[in-house]
Every structure is written in structure tokens, then in C-alpha cells.
GROMACS .gro file of C-alpha atoms in nm:
model
  424
    1MET     CA    1   0.000   0.000   0.000
    2GLN     CA    2   0.145   0.336  -0.103
    3VAL     CA    3   0.151   0.605   0.167
    4MET     CA    4   0.057   0.960   0.072
    5THR     CA    5   0.225   1.241   0.262
    6VAL     CA    6  -0.010   1.522   0.368
    7ILE     CA    7   0.133   1.865   0.445
    8LEU     CA    8  -0.044   2.172   0.580
    9THR     CA    9   0.061   2.499   0.421
   10GLN     CA   10  -0.048   2.862   0.446
   11SER     CA   11   0.060   2.933   0.089
   12ALA     CA   12  -0.189   2.967  -0.193
   13PRO     CA   13  -0.209   2.689  -0.454
   14ALA     CA   14  -0.039   2.731  -0.791
   15PRO     CA   15  -0.257   2.927  -1.038
   16HIS     CA   16  -0.347   2.620  -1.243
   17TRP     CA   17  -0.523   2.474  -0.937
   18GLY     CA   18  -0.760   2.770  -0.920
   19LYS     CA   19  -0.927   2.804  -0.579
   20ALA     CA   20  -0.861   2.443  -0.475
   21ASP     CA   21  -0.780   2.396  -0.107
   22VAL     CA   22  -0.625   2.052  -0.168
   23THR     CA   23  -0.356   1.996  -0.432
   24PHE     CA   24  -0.143   1.698  -0.529
   25GLU     CA   25   0.216   1.653  -0.640
   26GLY     CA   26   0.304   1.288  -0.690
   27GLN     CA   27   0.266   1.109  -0.356
   28THR     CA   28   0.228   1.433  -0.162
   29SER     CA   29  -0.089   1.631  -0.104
   30PHE     CA   30  -0.108   1.986   0.030
   31ILE     CA   31  -0.390   2.139   0.233
   32HIS     CA   32  -0.385   2.514   0.176
   33LEU     CA   33  -0.513   2.681   0.494
   34ASN     CA   34  -0.704   3.001   0.423
   35GLY     CA   35  -0.752   3.119   0.782
   36ASN     CA   36  -1.127   3.052   0.794
   37ALA     CA   37  -1.236   2.776   1.038
   38PRO     CA   38  -0.918   2.567   1.003
   39LEU     CA   39  -1.058   2.263   1.187
   40ARG     CA   40  -1.353   2.243   0.954
   41GLN     CA   41  -1.136   2.308   0.649
   42VAL     CA   42  -0.891   2.031   0.739
   43GLN     CA   43  -1.169   1.779   0.806
   44MET     CA   44  -1.329   1.856   0.470
   45ALA     CA   45  -0.989   1.829   0.301
   46ALA     CA   46  -0.944   1.485   0.457
   47ARG     CA   47  -1.273   1.374   0.301
   48LYS     CA   48  -1.155   1.495  -0.039
   49ILE     CA   49  -0.827   1.306  -0.009
   50ARG     CA   50  -1.005   0.991   0.109
   51ASN     CA   51  -1.249   1.016  -0.181
   52GLN     CA   52  -0.954   0.986  -0.419
   53GLY     CA   53  -0.921   0.624  -0.308
   54ILE     CA   54  -0.626   0.698  -0.080
   55ASN     CA   55  -0.618   0.463   0.219
   56GLN     CA   56  -0.298   0.548   0.406
   57VAL     CA   57  -0.149   0.889   0.481
   58GLN     CA   58   0.147   1.027   0.675
   59LEU     CA   59   0.095   1.371   0.827
   60GLU     CA   60   0.408   1.586   0.809
   61GLY     CA   61   0.505   1.946   0.878
   62GLU     CA   62   0.513   2.200   1.159
   63LEU     CA   63   0.156   2.327   1.130
   64TRP     CA   64  -0.007   2.004   1.248
   65THR     CA   65  -0.146   2.060   1.599
   66ILE     CA   66  -0.312   1.778   1.795
   67ASP     CA   67  -0.658   1.911   1.712
   68LEU     CA   68  -0.583   1.953   1.341
   69GLN     CA   69  -0.447   1.599   1.321
   70TRP     CA   70  -0.752   1.472   1.503
   71VAL     CA   71  -1.009   1.636   1.277
   72PHE     CA   72  -0.815   1.511   0.974
   73ALA     CA   73  -0.848   1.158   1.109
   74GLN     CA   74  -1.219   1.213   1.169
   75GLY     CA   75  -1.272   1.322   0.811
   76PHE     CA   76  -1.057   1.037   0.678
   77ALA     CA   77  -1.248   0.767   0.868
   78THR     CA   78  -1.502   0.537   0.704
   79ALA     CA   79  -1.727   0.260   0.829
   80LYS     CA   80  -1.522   0.007   0.634
   81PRO     CA   81  -1.173  -0.087   0.761
   82GLY     CA   82  -0.850  -0.074   0.565
   83TYR     CA   83  -0.733   0.284   0.616
   84GLU     CA   84  -0.467   0.442   0.837
   85VAL     CA   85  -0.349   0.786   0.947
   86LEU     CA   86   0.012   0.808   1.065
   87TRP     CA   87   0.062   1.089   1.314
   88CYS     CA   88   0.339   1.345   1.343
   89GLY     CA   89   0.468   1.545   1.640
   90ASP     CA   90   0.645   1.438   1.957
   91GLU     CA   91   0.586   1.112   2.142
   92LYS     CA   92   0.339   1.264   2.389
   93GLN     CA   93   0.124   1.410   2.110
   94GLN     CA   94   0.124   1.083   1.921
   95GLN     CA   95   0.026   0.892   2.235
   96THR     CA   96  -0.263   1.134   2.300
   97LEU     CA   97  -0.386   1.087   1.945
   98ALA     CA   98  -0.349   0.709   1.966
   99HIS     CA   99  -0.561   0.703   2.284
  100ARG     CA  100  -0.825   0.921   2.121
  101LEU     CA  101  -0.833   0.695   1.818
  102GLU     CA  102  -0.871   0.376   2.021
  103ALA     CA  103  -1.167   0.526   2.207
  104ALA     CA  104  -1.331   0.666   1.895
  105ASN     CA  105  -1.284   0.341   1.705
  106PHE     CA  106  -1.445   0.149   1.991
  107ALA     CA  107  -1.747   0.381   1.980
  108ARG     CA  108  -1.764   0.356   1.601
  109LYS     CA  109  -1.739  -0.022   1.602
  110LEU     CA  110  -2.021  -0.061   1.853
  111THR     CA  111  -2.245   0.193   1.682
  112ASN     CA  112  -2.188   0.056   1.332
  113ASP     CA  113  -2.244  -0.307   1.436
  114THR     CA  114  -2.555  -0.470   1.292
  115PRO     CA  115  -2.857  -0.505   1.522
  116GLU     CA  116  -2.832  -0.882   1.482
  117ASP     CA  117  -2.473  -0.884   1.610
  118LEU     CA  118  -2.527  -0.639   1.895
  119SER     CA  119  -2.795  -0.748   2.140
  120PRO     CA  120  -2.860  -0.554   2.462
  121VAL     CA  121  -2.663  -0.800   2.675
  122SER     CA  122  -2.383  -0.806   2.418
  123LEU     CA  123  -2.360  -0.426   2.428
  124ALA     CA  124  -2.337  -0.426   2.806
  125THR     CA  125  -2.083  -0.709   2.806
  126GLN     CA  126  -1.858  -0.560   2.538
  127ALA     CA  127  -1.855  -0.222   2.711
  128ALA     CA  128  -1.773  -0.376   3.048
  129ASN     CA  129  -1.499  -0.602   2.912
  130TRP     CA  130  -1.333  -0.317   2.719
  131LEU     CA  131  -1.324  -0.093   3.027
  132LYS     CA  132  -1.206  -0.384   3.243
  133ALA     CA  133  -0.917  -0.442   3.001
  134ILE     CA  134  -0.819  -0.076   3.038
  135GLY     CA  135  -0.883  -0.024   3.410
  136GLY     CA  136  -0.792  -0.368   3.546
  137ASP     CA  137  -0.885  -0.430   3.908
  138LYS     CA  138  -1.003  -0.068   3.941
  139VAL     CA  139  -1.308  -0.168   3.739
  140SER     CA  140  -1.594  -0.384   3.871
  141PHE     CA  141  -1.934  -0.434   3.714
  142ASN     CA  142  -2.269  -0.606   3.728
  143ILE     CA  143  -2.518  -0.673   3.447
  144ILE     CA  144  -2.885  -0.698   3.542
  145GLU     CA  145  -3.096  -0.854   3.268
  146GLY     CA  146  -3.446  -0.968   3.188
  147GLN     CA  147  -3.687  -1.032   3.472
  148ALA     CA  148  -3.422  -0.935   3.728
  149LEU     CA  149  -3.472  -0.574   3.617
  150LEU     CA  150  -3.823  -0.578   3.762
  151GLU     CA  151  -3.691  -0.719   4.088
  152LYS     CA  152  -3.469  -0.410   4.109
  153LYS     CA  153  -3.761  -0.186   3.998
  154TRP     CA  154  -3.594  -0.078   3.673
  155VAL     CA  155  -3.930  -0.072   3.498
  156GLY     CA  156  -3.839   0.151   3.201
  157ILE     CA  157  -3.563  -0.068   3.060
  158HIS     CA  158  -3.774  -0.379   3.116
  159ALA     CA  159  -4.084  -0.232   2.948
  160VAL     CA  160  -3.902  -0.111   2.639
  161GLY     CA  161  -3.709  -0.436   2.597
  162ARG     CA  162  -3.974  -0.692   2.682
  163GLY     CA  163  -4.103  -0.715   2.323
  164SER     CA  164  -3.775  -0.874   2.211
  165GLU     CA  165  -3.669  -1.236   2.253
  166ARG     CA  166  -3.329  -1.100   2.359
  167PRO     CA  167  -3.351  -0.962   2.715
  168PRO     CA  168  -3.293  -0.598   2.807
  169ALA     CA  169  -3.008  -0.519   3.045
  170LEU     CA  170  -2.865  -0.254   3.275
  171LEU     CA  171  -2.487  -0.237   3.310
  172GLU     CA  172  -2.367  -0.098   3.642
  173LEU     CA  173  -1.992  -0.034   3.628
  174ASP     CA  174  -1.766   0.120   3.890
  175PHE     CA  175  -1.424   0.269   3.813
  176ASN     CA  176  -1.259   0.333   4.149
  177PRO     CA  177  -0.886   0.416   4.160
  178LEU     CA  178  -0.923   0.539   4.520
  179SER     CA  179  -1.029   0.378   4.850
  180ALA     CA  180  -1.327   0.144   4.877
  181ASP     CA  181  -1.538   0.410   5.048
  182ALA     CA  182  -1.441   0.696   4.816
  183PRO     CA  183  -1.737   0.911   4.708
  184VAL     CA  184  -1.853   0.892   4.348
  185ASP     CA  185  -1.742   1.205   4.164
  186THR     CA  186  -1.930   1.155   3.836
  187ALA     CA  187  -2.194   0.917   3.704
  188LEU     CA  188  -2.235   0.852   3.332
  189VAL     CA  189  -2.562   0.729   3.182
  190GLY     CA  190  -2.595   0.607   2.822
  191LYS     CA  191  -2.894   0.518   2.610
  192GLY     CA  192  -2.832   0.172   2.466
  193ILE     CA  193  -3.121   0.094   2.233
  194THR     CA  194  -2.954  -0.160   2.005
  195PHE     CA  195  -3.239  -0.138   1.754
  196ASP     CA  196  -3.542   0.087   1.751
  197SER     CA  197  -3.838  -0.019   1.539
  198GLY     CA  198  -4.051   0.242   1.715
  199GLY     CA  199  -4.255  -0.033   1.877
  200TYR     CA  200  -4.628  -0.007   1.808
  201SER     CA  201  -4.565   0.357   1.708
  202LEU     CA  202  -4.388   0.194   1.416
  203LYS     CA  203  -4.124   0.384   1.221
  204SER     CA  204  -4.120   0.388   0.842
  205SER     CA  205  -3.871   0.162   0.665
  206VAL     CA  206  -3.645   0.459   0.587
  207GLY     CA  207  -3.671   0.584   0.945
  208MET     CA  208  -3.581   0.240   1.078
  209LEU     CA  209  -3.282   0.185   0.850
  210THR     CA  210  -3.026   0.367   1.066
  211MET     CA  211  -3.168   0.267   1.403
  212LYS     CA  212  -2.871   0.047   1.484
  213CYS     CA  213  -2.719   0.382   1.590
  214ASP     CA  214  -2.970   0.429   1.872
  215MET     CA  215  -2.717   0.299   2.123
  216GLY     CA  216  -2.479   0.583   2.032
  217GLY     CA  217  -2.516   0.732   2.379
  218ALA     CA  218  -2.395   0.413   2.545
  219ALA     CA  219  -2.103   0.393   2.303
  220THR     CA  220  -2.014   0.759   2.364
  221VAL     CA  221  -2.001   0.752   2.743
  222THR     CA  222  -1.820   0.415   2.747
  223ALA     CA  223  -1.555   0.535   2.502
  224ALA     CA  224  -1.518   0.861   2.694
  225LEU     CA  225  -1.459   0.680   3.022
  226GLY     CA  226  -1.203   0.452   2.859
  227LEU     CA  227  -1.021   0.753   2.713
  228ALA     CA  228  -1.023   0.933   3.047
  229ILE     CA  229  -0.884   0.627   3.225
  230LYS     CA  230  -0.605   0.600   2.968
  231SER     CA  231  -0.533   0.969   3.028
  232GLY     CA  232  -0.480   0.913   3.401
  233LEU     CA  233  -0.827   0.970   3.551
  234ASN     CA  234  -0.804   0.965   3.930
  235LYS     CA  235  -1.169   0.998   4.031
  236ARG     CA  236  -1.435   0.746   4.111
  237VAL     CA  237  -1.681   0.723   3.823
  238LYS     CA  238  -1.987   0.504   3.781
  239LEU     CA  239  -2.129   0.408   3.444
  240TYR     CA  240  -2.485   0.298   3.371
  241LEU     CA  241  -2.584   0.167   3.028
  242CYS     CA  242  -2.956   0.124   2.966
  243CYS     CA  243  -2.977  -0.146   2.699
  244ALA     CA  244  -3.281  -0.280   2.514
  245GLU     CA  245  -3.430  -0.362   2.173
  246ASN     CA  246  -3.755  -0.179   2.101
  247LEU     CA  247  -3.948  -0.435   1.897
  248VAL     CA  248  -4.309  -0.532   1.822
  249SER     CA  249  -4.453  -0.857   1.956
  250GLY     CA  250  -4.728  -0.989   2.176
  251HIS     CA  251  -4.506  -0.907   2.473
  252ALA     CA  252  -4.427  -0.548   2.373
  253PHE     CA  253  -4.541  -0.249   2.576
  254LYS     CA  254  -4.836  -0.059   2.433
  255LEU     CA  255  -4.979   0.288   2.401
  256GLY     CA  256  -5.192   0.365   2.704
  257ASP     CA  257  -4.977   0.159   2.941
  258ILE     CA  258  -4.868   0.331   3.263
  259LEU     CA  259  -4.527   0.269   3.419
  260THR     CA  260  -4.461   0.335   3.787
  261TYR     CA  261  -4.095   0.417   3.836
  262LYS     CA  262  -3.880   0.349   4.138
  263ASN     CA  263  -3.911   0.711   4.258
  264GLY     CA  264  -4.292   0.686   4.242
  265THR     CA  265  -4.337   0.884   3.919
  266THR     CA  266  -4.612   0.744   3.697
  267VAL     CA  267  -4.572   0.772   3.319
  268GLU     CA  268  -4.839   0.717   3.054
  269ILE     CA  269  -4.712   0.578   2.725
  270VAL     CA  270  -4.850   0.790   2.441
  271ASN     CA  271  -4.572   0.703   2.195
  272THR     CA  272  -4.368   0.381   2.207
  273ASP     CA  273  -4.113   0.549   1.977
  274ALA     CA  274  -4.026   0.788   2.263
  275GLU     CA  275  -3.855   0.496   2.437
  276GLY     CA  276  -3.509   0.640   2.500
  277ARG     CA  277  -3.626   0.864   2.779
  278LEU     CA  278  -3.801   0.568   2.941
  279VAL     CA  279  -3.478   0.368   2.975
  280LEU     CA  280  -3.271   0.674   3.069
  281ALA     CA  281  -3.512   0.743   3.356
  282ASP     CA  282  -3.390   0.421   3.520
  283GLY     CA  283  -3.026   0.505   3.456
  284LEU     CA  284  -3.063   0.856   3.596
  285GLN     CA  285  -3.226   0.721   3.911
  286ALA     CA  286  -2.942   0.471   3.955
  287ALA     CA  287  -2.689   0.750   3.898
  288SER     CA  288  -2.868   0.964   4.158
  289GLU     CA  289  -2.863   0.678   4.409
  290SER     CA  290  -2.483   0.661   4.369
  291GLY     CA  291  -2.453   1.005   4.530
  292ALA     CA  292  -2.251   1.137   4.236
  293LYS     CA  293  -2.191   1.512   4.246
  294PHE     CA  294  -2.211   1.534   3.868
  295ILE     CA  295  -2.437   1.329   3.637
  296ILE     CA  296  -2.390   1.323   3.259
  297ASP     CA  297  -2.625   1.139   3.028
  298ALA     CA  298  -2.581   1.101   2.653
  299ALA     CA  299  -2.838   0.976   2.403
  300THR     CA  300  -2.943   0.985   2.042
  301LEU     CA  301  -3.270   1.103   2.185
  302THR     CA  302  -3.471   1.331   1.956
  303GLY     CA  303  -3.501   1.428   1.593
  304ALA     CA  304  -3.599   1.769   1.730
  305ALA     CA  305  -3.238   1.826   1.842
  306VAL     CA  306  -3.115   1.756   1.489
  307MET     CA  307  -3.369   2.003   1.351
  308ALA     CA  308  -3.256   2.265   1.605
  309VAL     CA  309  -2.876   2.241   1.584
  310SER     CA  310  -2.819   2.024   1.272
  311ASN     CA  311  -2.600   1.714   1.279
  312GLU     CA  312  -2.283   1.919   1.320
  313TYR     CA  313  -2.354   1.999   1.686
  314ASN     CA  314  -2.462   1.805   1.991
  315ALA     CA  315  -2.738   1.974   2.188
  316ILE     CA  316  -2.678   2.024   2.560
  317PHE     CA  317  -2.920   2.090   2.846
  318SER     CA  318  -2.877   2.162   3.216
  319PRO     CA  319  -3.065   2.343   3.493
  320GLN     CA  320  -2.729   2.488   3.603
  321THR     CA  321  -2.581   2.774   3.399
  322GLU     CA  322  -2.232   2.693   3.521
  323THR     CA  323  -2.267   2.334   3.396
  324ILE     CA  324  -2.361   2.457   3.049
  325LYS     CA  325  -2.060   2.690   3.046
  326MET     CA  326  -1.828   2.410   3.155
  327ALA     CA  327  -1.959   2.180   2.882
  328GLN     CA  328  -1.906   2.452   2.620
  329GLN     CA  329  -1.551   2.512   2.744
  330CYS     CA  330  -1.466   2.141   2.745
  331ALA     CA  331  -1.605   2.090   2.394
  332ALA     CA  332  -1.414   2.392   2.261
  333ALA     CA  333  -1.093   2.265   2.422
  334VAL     CA  334  -1.108   1.947   2.211
  335GLY     CA  335  -1.253   2.097   1.893
  336GLU     CA  336  -1.604   1.951   1.922
  337ASN     CA  337  -1.934   2.136   1.877
  338VAL     CA  338  -2.209   2.174   2.136
  339TRP     CA  339  -2.498   2.418   2.158
  340PRO     CA  340  -2.733   2.479   2.454
  341LEU     CA  341  -3.110   2.451   2.413
  342PRO     CA  342  -3.370   2.574   2.663
  343LEU     CA  343  -3.448   2.385   2.980
  344ASP     CA  344  -3.679   2.553   3.232
  345PRO     CA  345  -3.875   2.404   3.523
  346TRP     CA  346  -4.199   2.411   3.323
  347HIS     CA  347  -4.046   2.175   3.066
  348ARG     CA  348  -4.097   1.899   3.325
  349ASP     CA  349  -4.472   1.942   3.277
  350ALA     CA  350  -4.468   1.985   2.899
  351CYS     CA  351  -4.607   1.633   2.838
  352PRO     CA  352  -4.924   1.621   3.051
  353SER     CA  353  -5.136   1.313   3.108
  354ALA     CA  354  -5.491   1.275   3.232
  355TYR     CA  355  -5.401   0.937   3.380
  356ALA     CA  356  -5.048   0.970   3.522
  357ASP     CA  357  -4.799   1.223   3.656
  358THR     CA  358  -4.669   1.275   3.302
  359ALA     CA  359  -4.677   1.124   2.958
  360ASN     CA  360  -4.359   1.015   2.782
  361SER     CA  361  -4.427   1.258   2.495
  362ARG     CA  362  -4.707   1.452   2.335
  363PRO     CA  363  -4.955   1.255   2.121
  364VAL     CA  364  -4.868   1.448   1.804
  365LYS     CA  365  -4.621   1.384   1.523
  366GLY     CA  366  -4.260   1.416   1.641
  367GLY     CA  367  -4.370   1.506   1.993
  368GLY     CA  368  -4.470   1.857   1.892
  369ALA     CA  369  -4.283   2.185   1.917
  370GLY     CA  370  -3.984   2.201   2.149
  371GLY     CA  371  -3.949   1.825   2.151
  372ALA     CA  372  -3.584   1.817   2.258
  373SER     CA  373  -3.647   2.045   2.557
  374ASN     CA  374  -3.961   1.853   2.651
  375ALA     CA  375  -3.762   1.527   2.651
  376ALA     CA  376  -3.496   1.688   2.871
  377GLY     CA  377  -3.770   1.811   3.104
  378PHE     CA  378  -3.904   1.457   3.131
  379LEU     CA  379  -3.557   1.328   3.225
  380TRP     CA  380  -3.517   1.601   3.486
  381ARG     CA  381  -3.788   1.433   3.694
  382PHE     CA  382  -3.548   1.144   3.760
  383VAL     CA  383  -3.234   1.340   3.857
  384SER     CA  384  -3.136   1.407   4.218
  385PRO     CA  385  -3.183   1.775   4.306
  386ASP     CA  386  -2.845   1.760   4.482
  387ALA     CA  387  -2.648   1.679   4.165
  388ASN     CA  388  -2.526   1.894   3.881
  389TRP     CA  389  -2.668   1.740   3.564
  390LEU     CA  390  -2.580   1.760   3.195
  391HIS     CA  391  -2.798   1.602   2.927
  392ILE     CA  392  -2.640   1.560   2.582
  393ASP     CA  393  -2.872   1.495   2.288
  394LEU     CA  394  -2.629   1.346   2.036
  395ALA     CA  395  -2.747   1.506   1.713
  396ALA     CA  396  -2.396   1.469   1.567
  397ALA     CA  397  -2.326   1.106   1.657
  398PHE     CA  398  -2.422   0.942   1.328
  399GLU     CA  399  -2.443   1.021   0.956
  400SER     CA  400  -2.689   0.822   0.747
  401SER     CA  401  -2.482   0.900   0.435
  402ALA     CA  402  -2.144   1.055   0.364
  403THR     CA  403  -2.112   1.434   0.381
  404GLY     CA  404  -1.840   1.688   0.317
  405LEU     CA  405  -1.718   1.634   0.675
  406TRP     CA  406  -1.790   1.271   0.760
  407GLY     CA  407  -1.810   0.927   0.609
  408ALA     CA  408  -2.137   0.741   0.651
  409GLY     CA  409  -2.195   0.585   0.992
  410ALA     CA  410  -2.084   0.664   1.347
  411THR     CA  411  -1.882   0.982   1.400
  412ALA     CA  412  -1.782   0.946   1.768
  413HIS     CA  413  -1.849   1.320   1.795
  414GLY     CA  414  -1.901   1.379   2.167
  415VAL     CA  415  -1.653   1.125   2.303
  416LEU     CA  416  -1.380   1.387   2.355
  417THR     CA  417  -1.621   1.632   2.519
  418VAL     CA  418  -1.736   1.380   2.781
  419ALA     CA  419  -1.378   1.264   2.844
  420GLU     CA  420  -1.272   1.626   2.894
  421LEU     CA  421  -1.559   1.679   3.138
  422LEU     CA  422  -1.438   1.379   3.338
  423LYS     CA  423  -1.091   1.535   3.364
  424ARG     CA  424  -1.220   1.878   3.471
   0.00000   0.00000   0.00000
């Protein structure tokens, strides 16, 4: 396999190239930086180089920062294997990039796996084993599956997953590099819907096609914790993955059902396709029970978030202004994009029910106006008032088809932000 050298330059291309920002001379390509949004420009340039059928590149030159190398690798990545980016810079920079790549590739692999290959229990098991391999005896875990979920009163995960022949599961994982009685600093919660048919609120065929990605939240927080551990994390962190398949069968939950959660909240089901918030409610309660000072959940939760911020940003929500600011700072520090959407106390009551404390959505197409904020308001009901809380709606976690920035499939956009938050 021939290796193409890629060099960043601030010089303009030769006149015969016109306004091209990528030029080629033999086995060398040049990215001509123009000073406007360099991270975005480099990622788009990587896509152009990759689209030439080039599979292996060596980055060279003095202008390559860690973040510029990283976004190049993001643009160069595809769902199919057989490509490689060789880093430049000193040993520490290359190690940082290697750690980032291992975490991102883990998230991509999980998210791109077929629904047949990735069952709920398999997702929980793979995540736990990967973190155990990184953290060694500092990592312990327990997987609760099937009927045992009801015994623990995790009714949301059980209800969403009971329509499948493959049991739903909750992964409880503890990373503790300190003493046995050390307090939990942060709890991570990930939505792990390994396939989402919509249940009886059935999706269209086109809408269902990419729903293997609906466990992107679980992949994101798992990869972020692994990256943080590799980077020397010295805090106790608990991880909760809420894993289920949302399928249709005689055992599936139905519209009009009412779930009574562990904290006493009753929820009427008005849309079985608004299932992510139902499983996250269990995870957020478990995270709250851990006593964590900071709770972060991540989920491919709403199409409304994509409509609001596009698929180039992840939407963020928090009742605490300082938590929003910290998330923005952490994302900016690693070159990722987040944007805050509204979350006010009245959003908790934005999905009323005549039969229960709340409904899981509004009984209108797409959940109605403000759907992303309404979903966040629903989740807020299950978060301890003593914890700082950040909800990330992963609008940028997956591309259904290739774009000018990304190949088709999982992007891992959000992994670095969560890892940075863990290191704060």
C-alpha cells in the first residue's frame, strides 16, 4: 500500500489549481489553509483526499497541531476498515492521538455493528470487558438482565425491551482508583437501544434503517470513560448503560400503558417510539442513588435536536448555567461542537397526562414543538436535586450517508467532550 504524505501549508495553490484547497504533487498532497475555520477546512480536506481512493497517509510538517491531526483523522475515517493515518509530532502528542483513536474506534465499532450482532446483553458485556481491560482491578461491574430488572424496579428498561426475545439489560460499572469508600465524583448514563423499530408507534422503513445507531449514547459515554482512564483519571466514576431492543410482539409495551418508576413517578405511554427517555429514567435514578456530584447522560434522543442544531452539533441541556458553560468550554478545548437549548422548570410538565404524573411525549407527530427540551424536562424528573446534571442529545453522533465532513456511519463526535468533562 502506497503512503501519501499530507502537508499543511499557508501558501496559496499554484494558479493552475484555481481556488482548490487541496492539491497533489506525486505522492504528496497539500492542504492550503485560508484562515477561515481551520478545523472544519482540514476535516473537509481529509474527506476529499479519502475520496480519491487513498487509504494510508502520513501527516508531516510544523503546522499540524493535535486538534488539526484529530479532525483530519475524523474526516478520513469510514465505516469500512482498511485505512490508516500516521501521526506526526512528539511522542506525547502521538500517544494522546493514539488514545483518542482507540476510544473513537471502539465507539464507532459498537455503533456501526448490525442489530443482529449487537444485542442488549452483548452491548453491556462488550462495554464492560473493554473498560475492564483498560482499568484492570479498578473496574468492577454487574449486568442486570431480563426479569431481574423488575426485581430491582428498573421498569423503564424492562418495558421497552420486553417485546424482544433477547432480554434488556442494565450495566452498572464502577471505576474506582481510590479507597473502597471513596465518594462517586461523576456518574455517566448512556442510552443503549440496540435497535429501535418504534414499537407499536412503528417507524417507516427509511426511518428504521439507521436505528442500529440508537445505542450511540452508550457507546459515547463508554468510550469517553475509557479515554479518560487512559489519560490518568483519578476519580471514582460510575457508568450505567440502559440497553434494550424496542421491537413489536405480543409481549411489547403498548400505548396507554402506565409505568410506575422506582421514585414513584407514573408515566403514561403515548408514543412507544419515545422509548429512549423511558430507559434513561432508570439510569438517571441509579446515577442519583450513587450520590454522584455530577451526572452526565448522553443519548441519540430526539429528531428535534437535529432540527434545532443540525447534525454538526450536539445539543446540551442543564438546569445549572455553570454546567452549560463548563460543557461549552470542554467541547471547545477538544474541537467539538455543542450548543445549549432551553431547559426551564416548566419543561418537566410539557407532556401532561390525564391518567399519570406525566406522559412520555405529546400525542402528536414528532412530539410537537420544542421536543428536545420537553424530553430533557421529562428526564429532569429522575435526577437528584443535589447533583449537577448535563444532558447531551447526540445530534452529531451518526451520519446516514457521507457528507463533506464525515463518512457514513458513526462519528464518535461527543466522546472527547465527555472525556474532557471527566478530567475537569
